[in-house]
XYZ file of C-alpha atoms in Angstrom:
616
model
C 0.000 0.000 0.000
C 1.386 3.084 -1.431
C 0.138 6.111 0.559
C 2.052 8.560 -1.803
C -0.271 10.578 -4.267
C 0.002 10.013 -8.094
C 0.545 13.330 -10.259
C -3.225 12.989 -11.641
C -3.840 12.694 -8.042
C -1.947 16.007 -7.022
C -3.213 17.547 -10.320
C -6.951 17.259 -9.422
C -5.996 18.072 -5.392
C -4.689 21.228 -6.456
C -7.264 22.019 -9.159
C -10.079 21.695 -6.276
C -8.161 23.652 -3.300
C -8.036 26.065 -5.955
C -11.210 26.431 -6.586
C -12.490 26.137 -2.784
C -10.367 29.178 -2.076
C -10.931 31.245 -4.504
C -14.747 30.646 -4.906
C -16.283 28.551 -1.776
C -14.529 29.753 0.946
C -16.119 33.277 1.085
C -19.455 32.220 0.830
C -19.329 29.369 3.607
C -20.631 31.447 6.296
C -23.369 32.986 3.918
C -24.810 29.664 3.001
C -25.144 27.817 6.764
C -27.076 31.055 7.843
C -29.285 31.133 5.036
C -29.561 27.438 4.793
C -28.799 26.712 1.112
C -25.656 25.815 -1.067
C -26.652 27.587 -4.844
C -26.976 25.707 -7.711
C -24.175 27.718 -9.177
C -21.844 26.124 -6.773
C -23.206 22.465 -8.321
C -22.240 23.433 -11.732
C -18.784 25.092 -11.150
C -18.352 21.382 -9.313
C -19.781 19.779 -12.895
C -17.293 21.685 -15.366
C -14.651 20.320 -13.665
C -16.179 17.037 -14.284
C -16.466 16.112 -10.820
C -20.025 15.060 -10.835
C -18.692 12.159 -12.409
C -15.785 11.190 -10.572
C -15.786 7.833 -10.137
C -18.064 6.829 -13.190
C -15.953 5.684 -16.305
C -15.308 8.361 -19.414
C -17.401 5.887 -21.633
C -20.839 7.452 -19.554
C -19.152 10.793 -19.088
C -17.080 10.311 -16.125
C -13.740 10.681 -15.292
C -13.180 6.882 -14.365
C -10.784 7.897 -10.835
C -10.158 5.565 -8.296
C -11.651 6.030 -4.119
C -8.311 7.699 -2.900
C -8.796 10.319 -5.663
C -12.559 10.899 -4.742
C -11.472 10.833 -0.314
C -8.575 13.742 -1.595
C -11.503 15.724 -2.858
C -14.215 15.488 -0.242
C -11.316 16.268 2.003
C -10.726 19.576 0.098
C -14.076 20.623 -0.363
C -15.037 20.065 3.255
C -12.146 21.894 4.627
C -14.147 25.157 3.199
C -18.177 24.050 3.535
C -19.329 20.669 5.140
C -22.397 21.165 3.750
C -21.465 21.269 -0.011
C -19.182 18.120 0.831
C -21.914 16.326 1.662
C -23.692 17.098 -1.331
C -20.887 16.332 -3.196
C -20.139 13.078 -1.136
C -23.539 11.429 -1.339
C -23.942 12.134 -5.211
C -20.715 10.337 -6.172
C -20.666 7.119 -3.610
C -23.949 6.141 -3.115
C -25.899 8.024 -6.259
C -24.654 7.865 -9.318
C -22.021 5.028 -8.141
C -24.508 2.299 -7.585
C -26.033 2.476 -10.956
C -22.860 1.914 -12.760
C -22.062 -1.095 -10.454
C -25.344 -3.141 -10.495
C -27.100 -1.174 -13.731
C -27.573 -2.869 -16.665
C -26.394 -1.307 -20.091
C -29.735 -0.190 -20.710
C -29.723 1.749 -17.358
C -26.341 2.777 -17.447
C -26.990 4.708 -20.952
C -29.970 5.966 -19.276
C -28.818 7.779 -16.077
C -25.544 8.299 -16.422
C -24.584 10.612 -18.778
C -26.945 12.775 -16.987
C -25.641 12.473 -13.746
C -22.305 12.881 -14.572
C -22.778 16.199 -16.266
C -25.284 18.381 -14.395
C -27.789 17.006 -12.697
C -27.227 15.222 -8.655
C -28.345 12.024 -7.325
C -29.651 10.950 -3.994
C -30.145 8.033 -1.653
C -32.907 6.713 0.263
C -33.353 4.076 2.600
C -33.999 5.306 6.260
C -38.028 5.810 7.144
C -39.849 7.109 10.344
C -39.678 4.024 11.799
C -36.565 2.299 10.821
C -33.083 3.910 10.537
C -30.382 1.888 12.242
C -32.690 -1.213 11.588
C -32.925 -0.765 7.783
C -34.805 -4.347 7.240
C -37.293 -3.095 9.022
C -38.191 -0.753 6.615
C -42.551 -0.509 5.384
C -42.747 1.094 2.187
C -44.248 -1.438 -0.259
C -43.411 -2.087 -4.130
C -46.025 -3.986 -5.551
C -45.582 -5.457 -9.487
C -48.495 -4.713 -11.513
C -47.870 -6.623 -14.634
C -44.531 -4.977 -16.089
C -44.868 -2.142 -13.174
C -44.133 -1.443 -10.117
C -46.230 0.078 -7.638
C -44.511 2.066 -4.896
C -46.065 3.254 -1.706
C -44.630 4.412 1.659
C -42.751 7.406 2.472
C -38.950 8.273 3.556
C -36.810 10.818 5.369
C -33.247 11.735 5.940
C -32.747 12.135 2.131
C -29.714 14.590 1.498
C -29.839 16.739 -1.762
C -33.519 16.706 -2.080
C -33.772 19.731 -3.612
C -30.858 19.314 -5.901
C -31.770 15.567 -6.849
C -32.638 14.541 -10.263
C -32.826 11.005 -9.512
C -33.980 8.993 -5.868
C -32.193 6.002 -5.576
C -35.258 4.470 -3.192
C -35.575 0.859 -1.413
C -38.610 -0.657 -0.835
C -40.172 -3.983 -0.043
C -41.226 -6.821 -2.420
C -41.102 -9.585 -0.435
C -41.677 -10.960 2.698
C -40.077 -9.563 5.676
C -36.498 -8.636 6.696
C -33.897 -7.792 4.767
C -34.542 -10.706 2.249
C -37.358 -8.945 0.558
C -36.359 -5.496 -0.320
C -35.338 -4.292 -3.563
C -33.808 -1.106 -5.188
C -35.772 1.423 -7.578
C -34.625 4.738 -9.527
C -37.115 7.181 -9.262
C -37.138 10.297 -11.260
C -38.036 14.258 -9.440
C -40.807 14.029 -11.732
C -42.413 10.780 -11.403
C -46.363 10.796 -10.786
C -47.134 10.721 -7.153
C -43.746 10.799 -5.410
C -43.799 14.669 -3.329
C -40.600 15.678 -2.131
C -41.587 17.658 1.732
C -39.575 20.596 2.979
C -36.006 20.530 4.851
C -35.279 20.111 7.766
C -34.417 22.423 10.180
C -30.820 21.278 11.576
C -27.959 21.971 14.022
C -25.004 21.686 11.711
C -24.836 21.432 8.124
C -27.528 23.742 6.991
C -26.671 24.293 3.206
C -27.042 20.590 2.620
C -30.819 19.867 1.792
C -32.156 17.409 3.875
C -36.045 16.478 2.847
C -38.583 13.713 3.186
C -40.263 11.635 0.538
C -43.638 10.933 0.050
C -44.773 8.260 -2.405
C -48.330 7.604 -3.135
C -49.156 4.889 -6.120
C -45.969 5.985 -7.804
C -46.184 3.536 -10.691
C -42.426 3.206 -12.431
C -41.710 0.180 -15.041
C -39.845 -2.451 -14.415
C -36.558 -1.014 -15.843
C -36.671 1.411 -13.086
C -35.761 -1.563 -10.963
C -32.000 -1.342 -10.232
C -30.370 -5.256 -9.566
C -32.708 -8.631 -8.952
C -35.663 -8.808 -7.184
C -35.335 -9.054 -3.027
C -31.240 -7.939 -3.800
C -31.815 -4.423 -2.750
C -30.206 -4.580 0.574
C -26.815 -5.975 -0.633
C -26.787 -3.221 -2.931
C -27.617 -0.743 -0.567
C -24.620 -1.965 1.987
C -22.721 -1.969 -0.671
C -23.225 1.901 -1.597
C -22.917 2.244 2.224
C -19.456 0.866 1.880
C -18.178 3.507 -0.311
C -20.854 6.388 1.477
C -18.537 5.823 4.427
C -15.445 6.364 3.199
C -16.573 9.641 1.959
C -18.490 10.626 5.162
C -14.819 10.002 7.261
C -13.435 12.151 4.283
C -15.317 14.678 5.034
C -14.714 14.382 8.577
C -11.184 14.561 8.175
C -11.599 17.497 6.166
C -13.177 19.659 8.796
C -10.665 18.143 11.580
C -7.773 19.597 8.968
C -9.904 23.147 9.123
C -10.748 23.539 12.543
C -7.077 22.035 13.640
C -5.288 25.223 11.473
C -7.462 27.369 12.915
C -6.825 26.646 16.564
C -3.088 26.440 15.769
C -3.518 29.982 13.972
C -4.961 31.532 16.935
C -3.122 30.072 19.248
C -0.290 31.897 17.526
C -1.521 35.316 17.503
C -3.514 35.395 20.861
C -1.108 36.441 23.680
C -1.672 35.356 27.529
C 0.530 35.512 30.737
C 3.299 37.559 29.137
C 3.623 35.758 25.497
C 1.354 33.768 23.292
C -0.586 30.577 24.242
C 1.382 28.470 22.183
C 4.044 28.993 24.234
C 1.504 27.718 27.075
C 2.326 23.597 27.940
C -1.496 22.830 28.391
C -2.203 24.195 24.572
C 0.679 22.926 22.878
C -0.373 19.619 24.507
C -3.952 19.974 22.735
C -2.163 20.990 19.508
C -0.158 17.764 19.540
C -3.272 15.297 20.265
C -5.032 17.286 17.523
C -2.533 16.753 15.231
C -2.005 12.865 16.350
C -6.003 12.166 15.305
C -5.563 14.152 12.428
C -2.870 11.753 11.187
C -4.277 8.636 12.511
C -7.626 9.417 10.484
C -5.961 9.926 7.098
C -4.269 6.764 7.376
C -7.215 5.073 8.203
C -9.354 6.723 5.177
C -6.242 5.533 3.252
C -6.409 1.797 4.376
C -10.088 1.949 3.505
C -9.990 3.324 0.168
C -7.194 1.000 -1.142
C -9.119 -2.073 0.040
C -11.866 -0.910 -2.233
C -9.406 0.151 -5.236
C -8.541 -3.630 -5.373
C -11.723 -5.163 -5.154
C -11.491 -6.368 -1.397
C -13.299 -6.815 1.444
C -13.699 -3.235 2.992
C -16.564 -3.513 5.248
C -14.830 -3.486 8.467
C -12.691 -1.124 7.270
C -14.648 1.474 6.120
C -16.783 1.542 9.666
C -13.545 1.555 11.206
C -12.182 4.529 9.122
C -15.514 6.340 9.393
C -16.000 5.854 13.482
C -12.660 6.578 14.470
C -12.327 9.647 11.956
C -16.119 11.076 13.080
C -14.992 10.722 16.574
C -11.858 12.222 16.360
C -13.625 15.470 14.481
C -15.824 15.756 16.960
C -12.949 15.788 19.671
C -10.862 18.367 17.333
C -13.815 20.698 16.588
C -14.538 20.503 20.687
C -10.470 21.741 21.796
C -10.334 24.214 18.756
C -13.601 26.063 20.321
C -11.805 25.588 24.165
C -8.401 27.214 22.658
C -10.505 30.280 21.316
C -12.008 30.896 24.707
C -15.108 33.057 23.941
C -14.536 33.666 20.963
C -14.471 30.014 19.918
C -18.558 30.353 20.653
C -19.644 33.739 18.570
C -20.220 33.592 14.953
C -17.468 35.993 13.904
C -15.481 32.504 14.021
C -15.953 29.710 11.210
C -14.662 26.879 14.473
C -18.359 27.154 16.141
C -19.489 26.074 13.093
C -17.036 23.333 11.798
C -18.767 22.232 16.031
C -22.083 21.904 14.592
C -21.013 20.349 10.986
C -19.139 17.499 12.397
C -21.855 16.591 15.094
C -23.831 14.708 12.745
C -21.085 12.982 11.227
C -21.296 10.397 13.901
C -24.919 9.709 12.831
C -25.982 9.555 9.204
C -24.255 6.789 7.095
C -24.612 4.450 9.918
C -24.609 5.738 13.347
C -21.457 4.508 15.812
C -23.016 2.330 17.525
C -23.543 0.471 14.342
C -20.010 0.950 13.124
C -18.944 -0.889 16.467
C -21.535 -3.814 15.984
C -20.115 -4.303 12.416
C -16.318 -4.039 13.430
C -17.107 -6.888 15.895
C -18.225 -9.362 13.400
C -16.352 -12.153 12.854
C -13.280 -11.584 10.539
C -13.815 -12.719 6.530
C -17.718 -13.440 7.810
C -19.300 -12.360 4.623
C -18.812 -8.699 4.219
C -15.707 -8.607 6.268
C -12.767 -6.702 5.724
C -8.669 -6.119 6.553
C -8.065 -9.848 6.348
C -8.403 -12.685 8.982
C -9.787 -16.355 8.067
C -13.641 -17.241 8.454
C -15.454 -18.697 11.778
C -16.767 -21.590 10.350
C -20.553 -21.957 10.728
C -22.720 -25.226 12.168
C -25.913 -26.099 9.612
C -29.087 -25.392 11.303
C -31.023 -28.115 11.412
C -33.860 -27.939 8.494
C -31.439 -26.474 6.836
C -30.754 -29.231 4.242
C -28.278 -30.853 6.368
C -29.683 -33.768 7.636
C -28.321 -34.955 11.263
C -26.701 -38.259 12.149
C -28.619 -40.401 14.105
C -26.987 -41.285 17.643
C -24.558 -44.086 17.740
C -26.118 -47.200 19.984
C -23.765 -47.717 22.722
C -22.880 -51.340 23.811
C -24.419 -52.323 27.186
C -22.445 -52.187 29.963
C -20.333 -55.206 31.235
C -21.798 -56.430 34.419
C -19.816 -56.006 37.057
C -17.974 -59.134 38.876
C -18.627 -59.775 42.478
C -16.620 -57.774 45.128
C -14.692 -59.595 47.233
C -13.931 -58.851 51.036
C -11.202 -56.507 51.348
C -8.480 -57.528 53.510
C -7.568 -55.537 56.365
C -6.129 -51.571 55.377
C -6.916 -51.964 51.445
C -9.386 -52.829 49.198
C -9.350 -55.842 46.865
C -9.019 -55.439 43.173
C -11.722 -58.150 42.363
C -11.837 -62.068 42.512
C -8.110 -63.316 42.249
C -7.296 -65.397 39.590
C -7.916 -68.946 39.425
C -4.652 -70.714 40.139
C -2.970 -67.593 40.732
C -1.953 -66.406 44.293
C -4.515 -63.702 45.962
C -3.481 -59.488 44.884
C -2.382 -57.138 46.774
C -4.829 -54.664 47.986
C -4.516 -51.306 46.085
C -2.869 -48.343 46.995
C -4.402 -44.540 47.247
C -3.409 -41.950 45.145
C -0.979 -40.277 47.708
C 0.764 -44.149 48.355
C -1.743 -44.885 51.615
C -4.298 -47.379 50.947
C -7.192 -47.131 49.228
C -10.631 -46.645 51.394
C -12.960 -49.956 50.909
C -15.438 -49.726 48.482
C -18.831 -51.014 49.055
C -20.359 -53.763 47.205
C -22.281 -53.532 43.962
C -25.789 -51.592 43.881
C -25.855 -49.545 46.845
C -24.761 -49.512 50.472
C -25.059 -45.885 51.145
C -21.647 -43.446 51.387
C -20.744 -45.672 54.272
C -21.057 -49.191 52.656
C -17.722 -51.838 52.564
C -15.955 -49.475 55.331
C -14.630 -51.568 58.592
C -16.566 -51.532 61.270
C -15.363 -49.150 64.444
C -13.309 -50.123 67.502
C -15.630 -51.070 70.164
C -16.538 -48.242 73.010
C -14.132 -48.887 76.328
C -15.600 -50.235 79.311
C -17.312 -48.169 81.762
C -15.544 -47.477 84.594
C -15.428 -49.706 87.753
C -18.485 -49.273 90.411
C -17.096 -48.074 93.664
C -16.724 -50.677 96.642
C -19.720 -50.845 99.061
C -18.958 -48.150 101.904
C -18.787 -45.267 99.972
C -14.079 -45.650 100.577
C -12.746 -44.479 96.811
C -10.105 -46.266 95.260
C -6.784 -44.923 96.008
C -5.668 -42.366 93.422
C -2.462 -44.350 90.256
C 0.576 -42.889 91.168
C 1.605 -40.110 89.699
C 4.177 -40.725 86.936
C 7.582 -40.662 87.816
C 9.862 -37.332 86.886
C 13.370 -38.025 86.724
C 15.513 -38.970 83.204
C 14.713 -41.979 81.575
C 16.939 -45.044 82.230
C 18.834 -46.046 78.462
C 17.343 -48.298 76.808
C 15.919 -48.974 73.219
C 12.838 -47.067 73.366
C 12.780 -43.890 72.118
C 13.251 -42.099 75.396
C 15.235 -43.624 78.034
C 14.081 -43.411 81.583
C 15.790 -40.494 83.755
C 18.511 -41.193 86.177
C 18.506 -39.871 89.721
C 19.391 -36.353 89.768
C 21.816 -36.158 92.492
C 24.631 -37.534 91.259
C 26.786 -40.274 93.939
C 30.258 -39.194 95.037
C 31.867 -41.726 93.140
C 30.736 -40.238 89.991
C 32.356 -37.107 89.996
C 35.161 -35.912 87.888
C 37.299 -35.291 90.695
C 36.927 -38.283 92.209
C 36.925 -40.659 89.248
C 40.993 -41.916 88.621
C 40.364 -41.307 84.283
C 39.439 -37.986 85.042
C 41.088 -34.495 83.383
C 43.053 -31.935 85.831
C 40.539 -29.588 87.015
C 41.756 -25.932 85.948
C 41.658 -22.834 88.485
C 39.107 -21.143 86.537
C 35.466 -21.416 87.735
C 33.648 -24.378 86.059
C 31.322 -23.630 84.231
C 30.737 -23.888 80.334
C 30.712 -21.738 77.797
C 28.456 -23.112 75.237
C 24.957 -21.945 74.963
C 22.862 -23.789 77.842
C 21.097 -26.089 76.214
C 17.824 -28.709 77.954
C 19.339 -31.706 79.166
C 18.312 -35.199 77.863
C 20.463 -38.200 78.761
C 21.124 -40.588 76.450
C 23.140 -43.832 75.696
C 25.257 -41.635 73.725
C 25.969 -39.180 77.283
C 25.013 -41.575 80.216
C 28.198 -43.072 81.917
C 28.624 -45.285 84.866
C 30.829 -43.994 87.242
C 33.172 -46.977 89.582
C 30.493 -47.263 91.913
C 27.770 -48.063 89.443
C 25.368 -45.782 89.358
C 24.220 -43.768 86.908
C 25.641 -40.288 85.633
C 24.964 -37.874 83.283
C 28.089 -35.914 81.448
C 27.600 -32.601 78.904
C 27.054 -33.205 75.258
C 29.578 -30.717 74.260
C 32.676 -30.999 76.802
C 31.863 -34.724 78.371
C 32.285 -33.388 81.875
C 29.834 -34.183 84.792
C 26.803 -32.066 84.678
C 27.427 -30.956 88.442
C 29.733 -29.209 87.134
C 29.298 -28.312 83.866
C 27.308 -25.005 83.750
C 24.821 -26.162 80.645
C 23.459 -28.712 82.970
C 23.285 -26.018 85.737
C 21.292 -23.646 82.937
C 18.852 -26.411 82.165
C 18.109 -27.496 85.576
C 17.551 -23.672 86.328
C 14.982 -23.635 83.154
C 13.444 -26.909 84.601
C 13.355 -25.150 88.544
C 11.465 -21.994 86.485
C 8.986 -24.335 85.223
C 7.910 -25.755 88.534
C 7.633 -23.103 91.650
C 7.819 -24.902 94.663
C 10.533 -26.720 93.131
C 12.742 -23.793 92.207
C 12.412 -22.129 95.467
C 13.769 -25.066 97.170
C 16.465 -25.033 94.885
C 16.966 -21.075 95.381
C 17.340 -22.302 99.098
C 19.845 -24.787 98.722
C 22.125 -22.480 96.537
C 24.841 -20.596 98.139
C 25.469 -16.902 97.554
C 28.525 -17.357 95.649
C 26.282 -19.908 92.999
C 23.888 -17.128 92.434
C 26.259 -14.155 92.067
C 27.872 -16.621 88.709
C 27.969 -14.830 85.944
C 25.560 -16.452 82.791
C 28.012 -17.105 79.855
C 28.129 -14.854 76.977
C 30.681 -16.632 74.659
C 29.145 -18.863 71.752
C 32.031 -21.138 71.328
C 31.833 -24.987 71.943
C 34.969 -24.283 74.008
C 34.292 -25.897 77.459
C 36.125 -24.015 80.073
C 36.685 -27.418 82.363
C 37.772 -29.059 79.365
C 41.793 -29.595 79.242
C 42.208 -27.190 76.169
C 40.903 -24.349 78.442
C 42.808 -25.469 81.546
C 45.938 -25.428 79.075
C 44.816 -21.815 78.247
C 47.151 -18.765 79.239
């Protein structure tokens, strides 16, 4: 995609800026506030040949392509919206559509006409269905080799300048199946064109309602097959849209220079406003949306130069670019301040032209609803593959019956599960019993129940039987004497896994001092200087002493635990635990006991050991 413009292109942009300038631009304000573009301002449009833009020369056209017709619009509109219009509805969706689905016959008929002097127009919204155009009432009824049209229309653009009502109306049965397409002429028998409407925006452009009462036409008058009309009249909407974000872009170009312009000249707080951060920051999103439309219109327009699917593009190019004009239109008024809202400036009224550019042509909600369509589903468009699509039934396609399913297996007898698992079914014959199965997280399975029922509780084993009640009490009313209360000193060693406690008062014989393997005692006080720790003993640190009784020794320096000062911290811990206890022991300690300092070193450095009696 080549966004560059040819030199016929540039040729014919600069022809029609020209001629905007020089002969539109001046009378812009004149015609919104009388509410009529002249027909002079038609034919200077037709001797440049533009009437016929996009209609081959062989019917009197110039034969250009859509990105030539989107460069004109935008010119045009840049001066007057509301000749734009006029200009934009005549090319894409009235005179167009009779070259693309006329036959020869018709072709020779309107054409040459339409491409010369007189304007076209387009029809297909009524008081009771816009947005909904299959719902649509007007009636065409064939009398023989006529048609007989009744019903009546509104929203038609150029009705005052038309020659020719391009006009949709149902043969059928309903929705959008049974409408079809008819070319009415001004002067037809019976159709009444009604006055304009009064509007916001846009009040050159013409915009009338249609009456039609027995308007009898012949059958040639009927544009396409029977019960086609509506493809022909999305297709027309196709192009229609394209021109309508044209046109939009046109007027966000206008009201964009103008706001930049003033911006320029007006000064505030000691130098102009474009100096100001908050205005050059509305400058730069105008200018952003100003770009990101043309590309858009571009995109559009090339997908319909080679014959692709432009649907989605076109709604995308015509909401985002309607949208965006609106938004420009809004901040160029806000830059002007007050003046931005008084007449003497054309931005107020490039406000109310834009408005309803979000509207006619398809409204945005519309544009959204055909954007979301699936992508290459029918009139789809900017590539993507096709959803494909289930036959209804009726349809044609007929639906296969249901597959029989085999019966079910019956299910072999359960066997009783053997104690903690659950059996897999009857063993084989021969064949040694299996092992019971295994849960999912390696425990054993819970029992299932048998076949057919059982409840949520079936094939579990039954529960441990409830313990005895307790003994009666012995005639006399005397209570048994109270079990002894478990005993509290260290477990003896042993295997089990906590050997029974020794007495804690160690015997005479068992001391260090006393005991002939045992290390030189060192001056220093004993005590050790590893971090207390509880005391357990264990076969690993019980030792007999001569005698043989039991003693206990420190894990860390192997030294008695009367003396060792870890033993000493967890007996103190233990007294703390038990109050009566540790005041008795508070009792039994002398002075000099208490006033021992609590060890601060980490080390595993035992101060009785004989590497800290060797110790300078």
């Amino acid at each position: 995609m080549n966004l560059d413009l040819t030199e016929e292109q540039v040729a014919i942009r600069d022809t029609v800026r020209e001629l905007c300038q020089n002969e539109f631009a001046q009378h812009a304000e004149k015609w919104d506030r009388e509410d009529d573009v002249p027909r002079w301002a038609v034919d200077k449009l037709a001797e440049l040949g533009l009437l016929g833009l996009a209609v081959p020369e062989e019917y009197g056209g110039l034969g250009s392509d859509m990105r030539t017709t989107i460069v004109v619009i935008e010119e045009i509109a840049r001066v007057s919206a509301a000749l734009a219009i006029l200009f934009a509805v005549h090319n894409s969706v009235g005179a167009y559509p009779i070259y693309e689905f006329g036959t020869e016959e018709q072709r020779k008929r309107w054409l040459p006409r339409l491409t010369s002097k007189d304007m076209g127009a387009f029809s297909l919204s009524e008081p009771g269905s816009g947005s909904d155009a299959s719902a649509l009432t007007a009636t065409a009824v064939k009398d023989g080799d006529h048609y007989v049209l009744n019903g009546s229309k509104n929203w038609v653009t150029n009705g005052h300048h038309a020659w020719t009502f391009l006009v949709f109306a149902r043969t059928g049965g309903p929705g959008s199946k049974g409408i079809s397409a008819f070319i009415l002429e001004r002067d037809t028998p019976g159709l009444t064109v009604g006055k304009c409407e009064d509007k916001m925006g846009l009040r050159g452009s013409h915009t009338v309602t249609l009456s039609m009462d027995d308007v009898r036409v012949p059958e040639i008058c009927r544009l396409g097959p029977e019960n086609e009309g509506i493809k022909i009249a999305l297709s027309a909407l196709d192009k229609g849209r394209i021109g309508v974000a044209a046109q939009a872009l046109g007027v966000m170009q206008a009201a964009f220079g103008e706001a930049a312009k003033y911006a320029q000249q007006r000064n505030a707080f000691g130098g102009p406003l474009s100096k100001i951060q908050a205005i050059q920051f509305k400058l730069a999103e105008m200018e952003k949306r100003v770009q990101g439309s043309r590309l858009l219109i571009q995109r559009a327009a090339w997908l319909k130069d080679t014959n692709q699917p432009c649907t989605r593009a076109a709604s995308a190019a015509k909401l985002y670019s309607t949208e965006a004009a609106t938004w420009v239109t809004h901040q160029a008024i806000q830059v002007h301040g007050g003046y931005g809202y008084v007449k003497e400036y054309p931005v107020e009224r490039y406000y109310r032209d834009v408005r309803v550019m979000e509207i006619y042509e398809g409204t945005s909600e519309i544009q959204r609803l055909v954007i979301a369509r699936p992508a290459g589903g029918g009139r789809g468009g900017g590539g993507g593959a096709a959803r494909p699509r289930r036959a209804a039934p009726g349809a044609g396609a007929k639906r296969r019956p249901p597959r029989p399913r085999p019966p079910a297996p019956a299910r072999p007898p359960a066997v009783p599960p053997p104690r903690g698992g659950v059996a897999r079914g009857p063993p084989p014959a021969g064949g040694p019993p299996l092992a019971p199965r295994r849960g999912p997280r390696g425990g054993r399975a819970r029992p299932r129940g048998p076949p057919g029922g059982g409840g949520r509780g079936a094939g579990r084993p039954a529960p441990p039987p409830p313990p005895p009640p307790p003994a009666p009490p012995p005639p006399g009313g005397a209570r048994p004497p109270p079990p002894p209360p478990p005993r509290r000193g260290p477990p003896p060693p042993g295997p089990g896994p906590r050997a029974a406690q020794a007495p804690r008062t160690p015997t005479p014989s068992a001391s260090p001092k006393n005991s002939p393997s045992a290390p030189p005692r060192s001056t220093r006080p004993s005590s050790c200087s590893t971090r207390a720790r509880p005391f357990r003993s264990s076969p690993a640190t019980a030792r007999k002493s001569p005698a043989g009784s039991t003693t206990r020794s420190c894990a860390t320096c192997s030294s008695d635990s009367a003396t060792c000062a870890s033993s000493k911290s967890a007996a103190a811990r233990s007294s703390r635990a038990s109050p009566s206890r540790a005041s008795s022991r508070r009792r039994s300690r002398s002075p000099s006991a208490r006033r021992t300092p609590r060890p601060r070193s980490r080390t595993s450095t035992c101060r009785t050991s004989p590497s800290a009696a060797r110790a300078p």
